[in-house]
Coordinates of C-alpha atoms in Angstrom, one line a residue:
X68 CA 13.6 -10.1 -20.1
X69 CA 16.6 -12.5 -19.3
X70 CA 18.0 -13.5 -15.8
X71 CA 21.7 -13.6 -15.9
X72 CA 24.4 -14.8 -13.8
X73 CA 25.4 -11.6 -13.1
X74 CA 22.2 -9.6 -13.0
X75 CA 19.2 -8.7 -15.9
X76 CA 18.8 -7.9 -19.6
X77 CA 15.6 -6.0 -19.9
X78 CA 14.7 -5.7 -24.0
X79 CA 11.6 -2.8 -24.8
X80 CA 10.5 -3.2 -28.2
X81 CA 9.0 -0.4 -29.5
X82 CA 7.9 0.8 -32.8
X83 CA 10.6 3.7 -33.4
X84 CA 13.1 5.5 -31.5
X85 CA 12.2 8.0 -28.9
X86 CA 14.5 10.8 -26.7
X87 CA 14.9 8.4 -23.5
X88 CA 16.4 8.5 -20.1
X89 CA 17.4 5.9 -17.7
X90 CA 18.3 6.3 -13.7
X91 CA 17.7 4.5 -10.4
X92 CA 16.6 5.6 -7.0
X93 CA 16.3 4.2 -3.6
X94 CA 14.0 3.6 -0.5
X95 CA 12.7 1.6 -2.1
X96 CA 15.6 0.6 -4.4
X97 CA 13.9 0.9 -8.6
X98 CA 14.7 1.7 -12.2
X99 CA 13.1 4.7 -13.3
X100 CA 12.7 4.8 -17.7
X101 CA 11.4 7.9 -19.2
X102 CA 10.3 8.0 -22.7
X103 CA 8.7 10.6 -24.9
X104 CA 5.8 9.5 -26.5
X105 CA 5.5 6.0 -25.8
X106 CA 2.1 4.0 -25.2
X107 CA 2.3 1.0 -22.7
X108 CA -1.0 0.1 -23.0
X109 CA -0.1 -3.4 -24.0
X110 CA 2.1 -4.1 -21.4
X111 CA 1.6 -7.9 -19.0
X112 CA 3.2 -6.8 -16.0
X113 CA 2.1 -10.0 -14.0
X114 CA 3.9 -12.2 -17.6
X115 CA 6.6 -9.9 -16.9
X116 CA 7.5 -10.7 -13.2
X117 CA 6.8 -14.3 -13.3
X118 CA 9.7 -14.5 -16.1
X119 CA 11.9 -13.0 -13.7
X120 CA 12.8 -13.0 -9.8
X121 CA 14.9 -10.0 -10.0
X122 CA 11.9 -7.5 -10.0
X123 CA 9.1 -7.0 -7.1
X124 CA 6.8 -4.9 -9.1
X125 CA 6.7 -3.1 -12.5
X126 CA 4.1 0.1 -13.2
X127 CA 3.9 2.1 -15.9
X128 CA 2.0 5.2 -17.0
X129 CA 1.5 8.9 -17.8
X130 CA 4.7 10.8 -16.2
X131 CA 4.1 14.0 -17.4
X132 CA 2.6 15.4 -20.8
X133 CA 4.1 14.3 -23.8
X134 CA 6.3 11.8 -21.3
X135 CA 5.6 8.1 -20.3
X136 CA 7.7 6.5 -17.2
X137 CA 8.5 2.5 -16.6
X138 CA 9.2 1.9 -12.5
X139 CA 10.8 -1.9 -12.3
X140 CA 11.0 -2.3 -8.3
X141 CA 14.4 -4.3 -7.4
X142 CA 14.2 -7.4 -5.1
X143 CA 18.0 -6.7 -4.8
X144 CA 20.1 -3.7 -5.5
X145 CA 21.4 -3.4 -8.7
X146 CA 23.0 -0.8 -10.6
X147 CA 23.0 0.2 -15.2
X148 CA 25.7 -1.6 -16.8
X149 CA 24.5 -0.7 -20.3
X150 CA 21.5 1.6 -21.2
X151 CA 20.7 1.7 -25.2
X152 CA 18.1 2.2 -27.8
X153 CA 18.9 0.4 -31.4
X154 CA 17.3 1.8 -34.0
X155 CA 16.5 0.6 -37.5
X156 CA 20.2 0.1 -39.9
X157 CA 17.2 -1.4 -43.0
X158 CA 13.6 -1.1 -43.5
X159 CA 12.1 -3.7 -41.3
X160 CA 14.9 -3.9 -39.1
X161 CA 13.5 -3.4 -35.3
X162 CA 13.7 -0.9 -32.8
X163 CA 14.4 -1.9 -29.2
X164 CA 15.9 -0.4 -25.8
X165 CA 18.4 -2.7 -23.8
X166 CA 19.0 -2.1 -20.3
X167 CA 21.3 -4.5 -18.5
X168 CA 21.2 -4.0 -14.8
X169 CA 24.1 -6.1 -12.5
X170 CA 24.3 -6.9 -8.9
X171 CA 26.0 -4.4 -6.8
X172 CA 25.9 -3.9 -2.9
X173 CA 23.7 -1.5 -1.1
X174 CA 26.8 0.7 -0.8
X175 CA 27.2 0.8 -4.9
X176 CA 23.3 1.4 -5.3
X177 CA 22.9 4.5 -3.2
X178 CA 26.5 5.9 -5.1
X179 CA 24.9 5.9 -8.2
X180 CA 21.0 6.6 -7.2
X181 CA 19.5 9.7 -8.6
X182 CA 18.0 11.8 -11.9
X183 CA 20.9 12.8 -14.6
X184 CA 20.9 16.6 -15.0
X185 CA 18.2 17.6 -17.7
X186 CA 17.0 20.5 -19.5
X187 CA 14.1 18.4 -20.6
X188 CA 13.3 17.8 -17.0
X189 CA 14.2 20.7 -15.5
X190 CA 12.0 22.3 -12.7
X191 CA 11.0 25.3 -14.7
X192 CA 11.7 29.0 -13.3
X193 CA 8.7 29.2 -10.1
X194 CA 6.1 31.7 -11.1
X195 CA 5.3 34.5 -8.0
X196 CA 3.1 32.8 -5.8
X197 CA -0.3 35.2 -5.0
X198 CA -0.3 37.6 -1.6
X199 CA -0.7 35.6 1.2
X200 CA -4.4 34.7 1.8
X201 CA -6.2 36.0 4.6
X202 CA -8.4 33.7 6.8
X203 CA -11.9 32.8 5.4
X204 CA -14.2 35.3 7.4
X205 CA -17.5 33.1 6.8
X206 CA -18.6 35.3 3.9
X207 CA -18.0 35.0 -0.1
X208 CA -17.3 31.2 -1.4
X209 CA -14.8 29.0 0.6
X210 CA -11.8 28.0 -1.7
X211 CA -12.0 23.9 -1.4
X212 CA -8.7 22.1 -3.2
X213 CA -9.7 18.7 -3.7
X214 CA -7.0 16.2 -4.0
X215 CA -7.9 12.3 -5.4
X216 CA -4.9 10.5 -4.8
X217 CA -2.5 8.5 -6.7
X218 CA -2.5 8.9 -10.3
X219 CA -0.9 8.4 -13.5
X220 CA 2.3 5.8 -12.8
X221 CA 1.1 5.9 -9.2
X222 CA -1.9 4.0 -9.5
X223 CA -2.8 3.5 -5.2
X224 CA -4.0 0.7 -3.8
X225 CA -6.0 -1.8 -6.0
X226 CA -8.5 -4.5 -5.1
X227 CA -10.6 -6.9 -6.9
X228 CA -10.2 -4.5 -9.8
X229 CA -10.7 -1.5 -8.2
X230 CA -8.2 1.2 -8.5
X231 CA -7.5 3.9 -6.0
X232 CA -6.4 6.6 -8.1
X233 CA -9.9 6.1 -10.8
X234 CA -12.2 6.1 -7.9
X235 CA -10.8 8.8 -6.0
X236 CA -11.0 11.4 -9.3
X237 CA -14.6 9.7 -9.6
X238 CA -15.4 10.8 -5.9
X239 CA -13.5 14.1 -6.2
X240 CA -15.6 14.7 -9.5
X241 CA -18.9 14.2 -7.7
X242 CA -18.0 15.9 -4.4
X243 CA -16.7 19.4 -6.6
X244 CA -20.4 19.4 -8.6
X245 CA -22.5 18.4 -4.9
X246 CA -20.3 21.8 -3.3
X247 CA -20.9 23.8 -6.4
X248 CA -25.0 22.8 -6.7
X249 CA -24.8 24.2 -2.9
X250 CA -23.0 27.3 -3.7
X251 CA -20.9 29.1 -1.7
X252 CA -17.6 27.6 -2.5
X253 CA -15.0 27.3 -5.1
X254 CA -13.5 24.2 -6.2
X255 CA -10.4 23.3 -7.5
X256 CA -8.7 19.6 -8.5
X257 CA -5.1 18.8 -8.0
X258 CA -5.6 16.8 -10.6
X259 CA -9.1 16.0 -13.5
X260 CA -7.2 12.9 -15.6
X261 CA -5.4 10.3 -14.6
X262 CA -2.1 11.8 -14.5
X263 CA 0.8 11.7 -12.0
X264 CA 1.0 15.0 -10.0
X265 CA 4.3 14.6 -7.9
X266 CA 3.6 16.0 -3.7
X267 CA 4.8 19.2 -3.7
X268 CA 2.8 20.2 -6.7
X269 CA 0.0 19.3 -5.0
X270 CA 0.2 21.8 -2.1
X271 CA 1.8 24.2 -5.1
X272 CA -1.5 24.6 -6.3
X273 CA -3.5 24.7 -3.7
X274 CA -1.5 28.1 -2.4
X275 CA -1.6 29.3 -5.8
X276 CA -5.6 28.9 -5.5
X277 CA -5.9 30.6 -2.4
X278 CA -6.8 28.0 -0.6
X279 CA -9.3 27.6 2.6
X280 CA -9.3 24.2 2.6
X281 CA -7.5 21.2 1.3
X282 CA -8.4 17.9 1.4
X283 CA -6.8 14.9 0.3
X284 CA -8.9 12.1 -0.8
X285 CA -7.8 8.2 -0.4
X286 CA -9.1 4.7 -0.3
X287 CA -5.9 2.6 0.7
X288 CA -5.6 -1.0 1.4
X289 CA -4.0 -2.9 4.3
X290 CA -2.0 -6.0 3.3
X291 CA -2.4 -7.6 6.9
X292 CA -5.7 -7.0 9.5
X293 CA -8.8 -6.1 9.0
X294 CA -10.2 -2.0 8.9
X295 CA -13.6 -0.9 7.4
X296 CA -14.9 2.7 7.7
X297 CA -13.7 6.3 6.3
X298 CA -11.1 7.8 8.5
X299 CA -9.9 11.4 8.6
X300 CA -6.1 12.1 9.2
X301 CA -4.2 15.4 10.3
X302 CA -0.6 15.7 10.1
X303 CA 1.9 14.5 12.9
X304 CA 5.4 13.9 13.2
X305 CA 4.6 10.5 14.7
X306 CA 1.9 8.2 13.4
X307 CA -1.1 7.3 15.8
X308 CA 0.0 3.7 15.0
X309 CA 1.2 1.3 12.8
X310 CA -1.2 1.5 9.7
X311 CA -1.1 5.1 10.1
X312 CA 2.7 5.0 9.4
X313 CA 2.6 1.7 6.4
X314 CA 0.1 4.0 5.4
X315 CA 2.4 7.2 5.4
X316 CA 4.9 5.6 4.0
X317 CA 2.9 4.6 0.6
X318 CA 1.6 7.7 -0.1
X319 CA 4.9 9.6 0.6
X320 CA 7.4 9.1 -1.7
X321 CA 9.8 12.0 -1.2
X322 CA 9.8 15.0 1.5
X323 CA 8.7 18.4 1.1
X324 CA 8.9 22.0 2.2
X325 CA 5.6 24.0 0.9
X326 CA 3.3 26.7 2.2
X327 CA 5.2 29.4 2.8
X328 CA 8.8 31.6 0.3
X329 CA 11.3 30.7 2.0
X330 CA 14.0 30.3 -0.6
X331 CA 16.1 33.2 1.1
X332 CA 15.9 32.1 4.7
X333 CA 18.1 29.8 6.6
X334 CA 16.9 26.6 7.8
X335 CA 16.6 27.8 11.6
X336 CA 14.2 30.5 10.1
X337 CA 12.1 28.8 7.7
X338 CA 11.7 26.0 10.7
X339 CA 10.4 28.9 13.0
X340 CA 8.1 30.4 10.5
X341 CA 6.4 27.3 9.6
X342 CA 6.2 26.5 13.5
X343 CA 4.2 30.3 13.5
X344 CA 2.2 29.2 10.8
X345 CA 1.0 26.1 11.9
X346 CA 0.0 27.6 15.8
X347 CA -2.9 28.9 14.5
X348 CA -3.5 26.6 11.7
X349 CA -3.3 23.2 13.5
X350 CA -5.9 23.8 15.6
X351 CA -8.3 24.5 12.7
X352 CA -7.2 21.3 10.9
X353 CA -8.2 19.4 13.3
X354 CA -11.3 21.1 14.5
X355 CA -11.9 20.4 10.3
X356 CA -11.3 16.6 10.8
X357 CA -13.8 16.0 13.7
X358 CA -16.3 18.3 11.7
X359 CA -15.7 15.8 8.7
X360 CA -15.5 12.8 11.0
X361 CA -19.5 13.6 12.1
X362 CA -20.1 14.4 8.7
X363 CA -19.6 11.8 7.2
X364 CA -20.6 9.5 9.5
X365 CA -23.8 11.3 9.6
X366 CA -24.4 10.7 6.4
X367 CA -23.3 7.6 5.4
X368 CA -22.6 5.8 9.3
X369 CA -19.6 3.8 8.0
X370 CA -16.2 5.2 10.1
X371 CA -13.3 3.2 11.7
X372 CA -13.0 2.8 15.3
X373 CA -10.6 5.2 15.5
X374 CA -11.9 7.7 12.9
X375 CA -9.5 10.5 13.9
X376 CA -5.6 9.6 13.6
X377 CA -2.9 11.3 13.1
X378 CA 0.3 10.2 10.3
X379 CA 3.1 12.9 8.8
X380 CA 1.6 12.6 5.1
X381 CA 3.9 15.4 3.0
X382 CA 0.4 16.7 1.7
X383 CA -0.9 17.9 4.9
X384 CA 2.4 19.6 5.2
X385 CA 1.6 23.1 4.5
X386 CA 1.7 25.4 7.4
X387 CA -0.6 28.0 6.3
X388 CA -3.9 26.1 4.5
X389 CA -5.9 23.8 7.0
X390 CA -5.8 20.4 5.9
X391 CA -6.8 16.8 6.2
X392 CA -6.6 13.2 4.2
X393 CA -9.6 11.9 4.0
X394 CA -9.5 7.9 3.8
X395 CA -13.3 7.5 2.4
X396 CA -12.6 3.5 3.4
X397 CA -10.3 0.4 2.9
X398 CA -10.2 -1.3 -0.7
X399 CA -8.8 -4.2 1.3
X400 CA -12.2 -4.5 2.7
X401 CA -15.0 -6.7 0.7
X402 CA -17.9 -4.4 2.0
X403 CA -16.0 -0.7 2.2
X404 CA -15.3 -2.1 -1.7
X405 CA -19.0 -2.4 -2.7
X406 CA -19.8 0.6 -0.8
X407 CA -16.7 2.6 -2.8
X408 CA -18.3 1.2 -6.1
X409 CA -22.2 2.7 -5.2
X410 CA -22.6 5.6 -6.8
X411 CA -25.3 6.6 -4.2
X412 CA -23.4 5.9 -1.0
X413 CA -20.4 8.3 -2.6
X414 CA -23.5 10.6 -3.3
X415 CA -24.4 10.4 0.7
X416 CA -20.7 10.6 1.6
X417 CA -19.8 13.9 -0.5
X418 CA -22.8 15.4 0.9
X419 CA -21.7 14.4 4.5
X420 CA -18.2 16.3 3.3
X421 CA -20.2 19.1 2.3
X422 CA -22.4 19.7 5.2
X423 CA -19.1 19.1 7.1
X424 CA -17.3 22.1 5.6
X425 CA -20.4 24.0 5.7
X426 CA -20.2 23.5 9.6
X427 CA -16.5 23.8 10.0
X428 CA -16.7 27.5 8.0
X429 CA -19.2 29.3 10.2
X430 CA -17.8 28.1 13.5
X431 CA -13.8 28.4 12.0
X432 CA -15.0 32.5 11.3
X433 CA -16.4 32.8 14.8
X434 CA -13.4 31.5 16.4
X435 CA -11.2 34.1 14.5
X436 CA -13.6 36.8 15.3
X437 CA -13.3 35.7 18.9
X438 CA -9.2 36.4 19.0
X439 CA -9.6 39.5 17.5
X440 CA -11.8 40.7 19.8

C-alpha cells in the first residue's frame, strides 16, 4: 500500500488469479473487493493502516460460500481509477491485484457508489414463502429463530479479544440445546458458522421457519460512557436515546422490507398492511421483552438501568413474527466481559431466556383466546 499525491495504490498479492470484483458504497463511504476463493488469514490489518492515513478500518472475511470480501473504510472519499489483477507472463513470475483509488468530492463518490450488475451475484429467483402462520395457541413446540449477530466480514464489536459475532453463535449454540433439553420448542439459527448473513436474510428465514419468535442476540460495545447489564430492545422509529440509535446505526447497514409478499402492491398498500400486521404483533413483542427482561434478570441479576428500550434495528422489522434484540451485555464493559466469557453465567442467562419464553407463550395464547372470545 502506497500514499500518493493524488490518492492510494493498494497491491494484493496472492498466489494465482481468481474471478474478482471491485465497487464502492457510501454511509459510510468504503471499497468493497470480492474474490473467489481467497484466504486472508494472514492478513495485519493494524500494519496495514498504520502504513497509511487514507483508510479508517480494513475487515475481511467469509462473504458468501466459495466467496471472500476485503471492506477498506475511507477517511475521505475516493473513487477506482484503475482496478487489475496481473497474472503470471513466466513461471515464478507473481500474481497481484492493483487498485488505485484518487480523491474525488463527496458529489463524485455517491455518482459512482454501488455493485456492478452480476450474474455471479445475482439475487437468485425467491422461492414461495410457506402459508402464512397462524398464532402459536400454547400447544405443540414454539418455533424460536435465534439470531447471534455479526458474522463473517462483520465481525461486531470486539474487546480485549473478545469478538461479538464468536460469542454470540457460542451463546446461541447453548441457548438452542438448554430449549431443546426442555422440550416443547423448535429451534432454528440464522446462522451455525461464522459466516456473513446480510439483514434481510435474516428475517427471510425466520418466515420461511414459521416463526413464533425471533430473537436477535448481541453484545455491543460503547466507545464513550459507561453501561453494564443485558438489555432487551423492541423496534421503534425513534431510538429511546442516544446509544440506542449509535447502536442502531452499527448493526444496520442497509434498510429492509420483510415479513409479509408484497412485490405486487403499491407502496401506500404494502405501508398499510404492515401497519395491520404490526397492531397486533407490537403489543406481543413487547409483552415478550419485559417477559425476557425478568427472565433474565431472574436468573442471572445483571440488567441495565433501563433494560427495556426501544431503537429501529432492520431485524425487528417484520410485521408479522414478535421480535426482540437481546443485548446479553456491553463488551465495552471489564465485568459484563468476564461474565460474557463464563460459560456458567451464559448457562444461567439462557435458562433465564428460556423460562422467559416459557412464560411469554402461555400468557401470549391466553391473550388471543381472550379476543376471540
Amino acid at each position: 500500500m502506497a500514499d500518493r499525491w493524488r490518492g492510494v495504490a493498494v497491491d494484493i498479492a496472492m498466489t494465482r488469479t481468481v474471478p474478482w470484483r471491485v465497487f464502492t458504497l457510501n454511509d459510510p463511504a468504503r471499497v468493497i473487493l470480492d474474490f473467489s476463493e481467497l484466504d486472508w488469514a494472514g492478513l495485519d490489518a493494524d500494519a496495514v493502516l498504520a502504513g497509511s492515513d487514507k483508510f479508517t478500518d480494513i475487515r475481511a472475511g467469509l462473504y458468501r460460500p466459495g466467496w471472500t470480501r476485503l471492506v477498506l473504510s475511507l477517511a475521505s472519499p475516493m473513487v477506482i481509477d484503475r482496478a487489475a489483477m496481473r497474472g503470471p507472463v513466466q513461471a515464478g513470475d507473481p500474481t497481484a491485484m492493483r487498485l488505485e483509488l484518487a480523491h474525488a468530492s463527496a458529489e463524485e463518490f455517491a455518482a459512482t457508489t454501488g455493485a456492478p450488475n452480476s450474474a455471479v451475484f445475482a439475487t437468485p429467483a425467491p422461492r414461495p414463502m410457506p402459508s402464512p402462520k397462524t398464532r402459536q395457541t400454547g400447544f405443540g413446540d414454539l418455533v424460536v429463530v435465534l439470531d447471534p449477530g455479526h458474522g463473517g466480514i462483520d465481525p461486531g464489536a470486539e474487546r480485549g479479544g473478545v469478538v461479538e459475532a464468536d460469542l454470540m453463535l457460542a451463546f446461541a449454540r447453548e441457548l438452542k440445546e438448554i430449549l431443546l433439553r426442555a422440550g416443547g420448542f423448535k429451534v432454528v439459527l440464522t446462522r451455525d458458522r461464522d459466516v456473513f448473513v446480510p439483514l434481510e436474510e435474516r428475517v427471510t428465514i425466520a418466515r420461511r421457519a414459521g416463526a413464533d419468535v425471533f430473537l436477535s442476540l448481541h453484545a455491543d460495545a460503547l466507545a464513550q460512557g459507561r453501561a453494564t447489564g443485558a438489555t432487551v430492545y423492541t423496534l421503534s422509529d425513534a431510538a429511546s436515546d442516544a446509544a440506542s440509535q449509535t447502536l442502531a446505526e452499527r448493526h444496520d447497514r442497509e434498510d429492509i422490507l420483510a415479513g409479509v409478499d408484497l412485490t405486487r402492491q403499491s407502496d401506500e398498500v404494502a405501508l398499510v398492511l404492515m401497519d395491520l400486521a404490526r397492531t397486533e404483533t407490537t403489543p406481543r413483542s413487547e409483552a415478550l421483552a419485559d417477559t425476557l427482561v425478568e427472565g433474565i434478570f431472574s436468573a442471572t441479576g445483571s440488567t441495565y438501568k433501563t433494560p427495556r428500550m426501544k431503537a429501529g434495528f432492520s431485524v425487528l422489522k417484520a410485521p408479522d413474527i414478535p421480535s426482540v434484540l437481546i443485548e446479553l451485555g456491553f463488551l465495552s464493559s471489564p465485568r459484563d466481559r468476564k461474565l460474557l466469557q463464563d460459560e456458567d453465567w451464559r448457562r444461567r442467562a439462557a435458562e433465564g431466556i428460556r423460562d422467559a419464553l416459557q412464560y411469554w407463550s402461555i400468557q401470549d395464547a391466553a391473550n388471543a383466546e381472550r379476543l376471540r372470545q
